[in-house]
Tab-separated table of C-alpha atoms in Angstrom:
chain	number	residue	atom	x	y	z
Y	1	MET	CA	0.003	0.086	0.045
Y	2	ARG	CA	1.001	3.576	-0.745
Y	3	VAL	CA	0.189	5.998	1.664
Y	4	PHE	CA	-0.249	9.623	0.103
Y	5	VAL	CA	0.087	12.873	2.178
Y	6	VAL	CA	-2.536	15.483	0.958
Y	7	SER	CA	-2.598	18.926	2.649
Y	8	GLY	CA	-2.990	22.419	1.612
Y	9	SER	CA	-3.282	23.184	-2.151
Y	10	ALA	CA	-2.642	19.431	-2.988
Y	11	ARG	CA	-6.532	18.900	-2.256
Y	12	ASN	CA	-7.270	21.411	-5.021
Y	13	PHE	CA	-5.958	19.046	-7.804
Y	14	ASP	CA	-6.372	15.684	-6.273
Y	15	VAL	CA	-10.138	16.057	-5.945
Y	16	ASP	CA	-10.762	12.288	-6.708
Y	17	LEU	CA	-8.417	11.085	-4.056
Y	18	VAL	CA	-9.874	12.991	-1.472
Y	19	THR	CA	-13.649	12.411	-2.524
Y	20	ASN	CA	-12.832	8.646	-2.387
Y	21	MET	CA	-11.585	9.091	1.007
Y	22	HIS	CA	-14.864	10.539	2.259
Y	23	ARG	CA	-16.643	7.667	0.440
Y	24	LEU	CA	-14.488	5.220	2.453
Y	25	ARG	CA	-15.360	6.927	5.622
Y	26	ARG	CA	-19.120	6.797	4.886
Y	27	ARG	CA	-18.700	3.021	4.299
Y	28	VAL	CA	-16.750	2.287	7.401
Y	29	PHE	CA	-18.095	4.710	9.941
Y	30	LYS	CA	-21.711	4.989	9.028
Y	31	ASP	CA	-22.628	1.796	7.024
Y	32	ARG	CA	-20.292	-0.577	9.085
Y	33	LEU	CA	-19.909	0.726	12.513
Y	34	ASP	CA	-23.152	2.707	12.493
Y	35	TRP	CA	-21.559	5.761	14.440
Y	36	GLU	CA	-23.478	8.974	14.696
Y	37	VAL	CA	-21.569	10.999	11.756
Y	38	SER	CA	-22.359	13.674	9.509
Y	39	VAL	CA	-23.190	12.448	5.866
Y	40	ALA	CA	-23.839	13.943	2.673
Y	41	GLY	CA	-24.917	11.356	0.044
Y	42	ASP	CA	-22.285	8.672	-0.119
Y	43	LEU	CA	-19.670	11.010	1.782
Y	44	GLU	CA	-18.890	11.204	5.344
Y	45	ILE	CA	-17.595	14.655	6.187
Y	46	ASP	CA	-17.762	16.840	9.172
Y	47	THR	CA	-16.803	20.518	10.306
Y	48	TYR	CA	-13.386	19.363	11.087
Y	49	ASP	CA	-12.599	18.552	7.453
Y	50	ALA	CA	-13.266	22.519	6.958
Y	51	LEU	CA	-10.146	23.506	9.029
Y	52	GLY	CA	-7.457	22.446	6.570
Y	53	PRO	CA	-6.344	19.144	7.836
Y	54	THR	CA	-3.556	16.861	6.680
Y	55	TYR	CA	-4.893	13.619	5.052
Y	56	LEU	CA	-3.186	10.274	5.075
Y	57	ILE	CA	-4.756	8.332	2.224
Y	58	GLY	CA	-3.801	4.803	1.713
Y	59	VAL	CA	-3.930	3.405	-1.957
Y	60	THR	CA	-3.841	-0.407	-2.691
Y	61	ASP	CA	-1.727	-1.872	-5.642
Y	62	LYS	CA	-4.889	-1.891	-7.736
Y	63	ASN	CA	-5.301	1.917	-7.266
Y	64	VAL	CA	-8.200	1.806	-4.997
Y	65	VAL	CA	-8.381	3.800	-1.856
Y	66	ALA	CA	-8.562	1.711	1.282
Y	67	GLY	CA	-7.252	3.663	4.237
Y	68	CYS	CA	-7.092	7.087	5.735
Y	69	ALA	CA	-6.403	9.231	8.736
Y	70	ARG	CA	-7.134	12.937	9.381
Y	71	LEU	CA	-4.418	14.901	11.126
Y	72	LEU	CA	-5.144	18.127	12.956
Y	73	PRO	CA	-2.814	20.388	15.301
Y	74	THR	CA	-4.064	20.463	18.970
Y	75	LEU	CA	-3.382	24.228	19.137
Y	76	GLY	CA	-6.721	24.520	17.030
Y	77	PRO	CA	-10.095	23.008	17.215
Y	78	ASN	CA	-10.130	19.078	17.232
Y	79	MET	CA	-12.470	16.366	18.088
Y	80	LEU	CA	-10.781	15.476	21.515
Y	81	ALA	CA	-10.927	19.103	22.911
Y	82	ASN	CA	-14.081	20.374	21.403
Y	83	THR	CA	-16.289	17.216	20.925
Y	84	PHE	CA	-15.225	14.571	23.290
Y	85	PRO	CA	-13.664	16.336	26.261
Y	86	ALA	CA	-15.488	14.097	28.634
Y	87	LEU	CA	-13.076	11.373	27.581
Y	88	LEU	CA	-10.143	13.244	29.077
Y	89	GLY	CA	-11.190	12.466	32.710
Y	90	ASP	CA	-9.246	14.967	34.862
Y	91	HIS	CA	-6.499	15.876	32.194
Y	92	ARG	CA	-6.706	19.157	30.498
Y	93	PRO	CA	-6.906	19.088	26.489
Y	94	PRO	CA	-3.503	18.742	25.091
Y	95	ARG	CA	-2.257	22.038	23.439
Y	96	SER	CA	1.226	22.139	21.782
Y	97	SER	CA	2.670	22.730	18.505
Y	98	ARG	CA	4.322	19.354	18.773
Y	99	ILE	CA	1.132	17.147	19.684
Y	100	PHE	CA	-1.315	16.395	16.794
Y	101	GLU	CA	-4.802	14.608	16.783
Y	102	SER	CA	-5.443	11.791	14.368
Y	103	SER	CA	-9.121	10.956	13.897
Y	104	ARG	CA	-11.156	9.229	10.993
Y	105	PHE	CA	-8.576	6.490	11.039
Y	106	CYS	CA	-9.876	3.473	9.146
Y	107	VAL	CA	-8.898	0.584	6.732
Y	108	ASP	CA	-11.286	-1.170	4.281
Y	109	THR	CA	-11.162	-4.730	5.122
Y	110	GLU	CA	-12.795	-5.629	1.957
Y	111	ARG	CA	-10.408	-3.782	-0.521
Y	112	ALA	CA	-7.419	-4.456	1.571
Y	113	SER	CA	-7.873	-8.118	2.787
Y	114	GLU	CA	-4.169	-9.064	2.869
Y	115	VAL	CA	-3.542	-10.256	6.564
Y	116	SER	CA	-0.051	-10.127	8.299
Y	117	ALA	CA	1.402	-13.047	10.442
Y	118	ASN	CA	-0.198	-11.788	13.735
Y	119	GLY	CA	-3.596	-11.583	12.129
Y	120	LEU	CA	-4.009	-7.807	11.511
Y	121	ARG	CA	-4.403	-6.344	8.087
Y	122	ASP	CA	-1.218	-5.314	6.209
Y	123	ALA	CA	-3.067	-2.083	5.381
Y	124	THR	CA	-3.556	-1.335	9.201
Y	125	PHE	CA	0.223	-1.603	9.642
Y	126	SER	CA	0.713	0.684	6.702
Y	127	MET	CA	-1.510	3.293	7.900
Y	128	LEU	CA	0.035	3.243	11.344
Y	129	ALA	CA	3.579	3.579	9.972
Y	130	ALA	CA	2.245	6.341	8.052
Y	131	VAL	CA	1.173	8.289	11.046
Y	132	LEU	CA	4.403	7.678	12.586
Y	133	GLU	CA	6.516	8.662	9.573
Y	134	TRP	CA	4.460	11.892	9.365
Y	135	GLY	CA	4.950	12.598	12.701
Y	136	LEU	CA	8.681	11.949	12.837
Y	137	ALA	CA	9.216	14.267	9.650
Y	138	GLU	CA	7.141	16.863	11.317
Y	139	ASP	CA	9.105	16.735	14.544
Y	140	GLN	CA	6.109	15.752	16.620
Y	141	GLU	CA	6.309	14.224	20.041
Y	142	ALA	CA	2.859	12.620	20.473
Y	143	VAL	CA	-0.384	12.038	18.664
Y	144	VAL	CA	-3.627	12.072	20.620
Y	145	THR	CA	-7.012	10.320	19.386
Y	146	VAL	CA	-10.433	9.281	20.206
Y	147	THR	CA	-11.147	5.709	19.409
Y	148	ASP	CA	-12.724	2.626	20.868
Y	149	VAL	CA	-11.541	-0.395	23.037
Y	150	ARG	CA	-11.394	-2.651	19.821
Y	151	PHE	CA	-8.954	-0.503	18.183
Y	152	GLU	CA	-7.000	-0.031	21.226
Y	153	ARG	CA	-6.405	-3.683	21.218
Y	154	ILE	CA	-5.238	-3.463	17.723
Y	155	LEU	CA	-2.692	-0.715	18.593
Y	156	GLN	CA	-1.455	-3.001	21.305
Y	157	ARG	CA	-1.057	-5.926	18.969
Y	158	ALA	CA	0.572	-3.691	16.396
Y	159	GLY	CA	3.512	-2.797	18.899
Y	160	TRP	CA	2.217	0.793	19.570
Y	161	PRO	CA	0.398	0.858	22.875
Y	162	LEU	CA	-2.017	3.702	23.642
Y	163	GLU	CA	-1.729	5.450	26.960
Y	164	ARG	CA	-5.402	6.170	28.034
Y	165	PHE	CA	-6.482	9.567	29.463
Y	166	ALA	CA	-9.256	7.987	31.563
Y	167	PRO	CA	-11.476	4.811	31.523
Y	168	PRO	CA	-13.690	3.991	28.675
Y	169	MET	CA	-16.900	5.624	28.379
Y	170	ARG	CA	-20.036	4.306	26.369
Y	171	ILE	CA	-21.247	6.883	23.830
Y	172	GLY	CA	-24.146	5.478	21.676
Y	173	ALA	CA	-23.311	1.792	20.984
Y	174	THR	CA	-19.491	2.502	21.285
Y	175	LEU	CA	-17.280	2.128	24.297
Y	176	ALA	CA	-15.105	4.933	23.617
Y	177	LEU	CA	-11.843	6.254	25.080
Y	178	ALA	CA	-9.084	8.722	24.383
Y	179	GLY	CA	-5.479	8.430	24.763
Y	180	ARG	CA	-1.846	9.469	23.632
Y	181	LEU	CA	0.589	7.756	21.400
Y	182	GLN	CA	4.450	8.606	21.556
Y	183	ILE	CA	6.048	9.681	18.248
Y	184	ARG	CA	9.379	7.636	18.356
Y	185	SER	CA	11.420	5.891	15.903
Y	186	SER	CA	11.461	3.013	18.236
Y	187	ALA	CA	7.659	2.959	17.611
Y	188	LEU	CA	7.930	2.979	13.957
Y	189	ASP	CA	10.687	0.118	14.161
Y	190	ASP	CA	8.196	-1.984	16.199
Y	191	VAL	CA	5.285	-1.474	13.825
Y	192	ARG	CA	7.332	-2.089	10.673
Y	193	ARG	CA	8.851	-5.451	12.466
Y	194	ILE	CA	5.508	-6.742	13.527
Y	195	GLY	CA	3.872	-5.733	10.285
Y	196	GLY	CA	6.522	-6.996	7.970
Y	197	LEU	CA	7.094	-3.423	6.357
Y	198	ILE	CA	10.574	-2.982	4.835
Y	199	ALA	CA	10.486	0.233	3.425
Y	200	PRO	CA	8.676	3.617	4.100
Y	201	VAL	CA	5.306	3.924	2.932
Y	202	LEU	CA	4.580	7.762	2.672
Y	203	VAL	CA	4.716	9.064	-0.790
Y	204	PRO	CA	4.044	12.730	-2.075
Y	205	VAL	CA	1.032	13.419	-3.947
Y	206	GLN	CA	1.732	14.038	-7.707
Y	207	ARG	CA	-0.862	15.509	-10.191
Y	208	GLN	CA	-0.794	12.137	-12.373
Y	209	ASP	CA	-1.836	10.032	-9.308
Y	210	MET	CA	-5.198	9.119	-10.048
Y	211	VAL	CA	-7.245	6.568	-8.015
Y	212	ALA	CA	-10.493	4.504	-8.731
């Protein structure tokens, strides 16, 4: 899997890539997980997408979007601080130029079906490695996220354990929690080793990169 970094002006010429990412988010978060998310037609899109986030978009060898993550700085509005502060417990919302938030992380398990030796999808390892590669390149020290206990277990198995802010809380049908992940080269090494990755996964967006 190749993982493209899409930010700033890149969104202006890679409309297909970003649109297919929003379609993937609709299929995963609304259709499969039945989360209470904002949808418009076959797209899942919310107010945080209007804040100029950086997207990591995973594309398979068949040129199909099959993974994504949305990255936002914690110095501005973000899901943890502004939508789910209850998941912080007694902690204050992180605010730092070296801490970012990852949200809408997902993998299309039907379109990226290859499984690693430990039972997780190869695409999951690629997307986790992409977050770490981006964070290291941007001199970040940590990433915070709102997730659920299912994905917390996936992170543990992938070699990148989550540090909880507080115990899980039921939100709708989801047992949700928030936590912090350290951005370290050793964490990237662990994810690559466990996932069998032998090379970096991030690639720059080029105008000729088109996806189905």
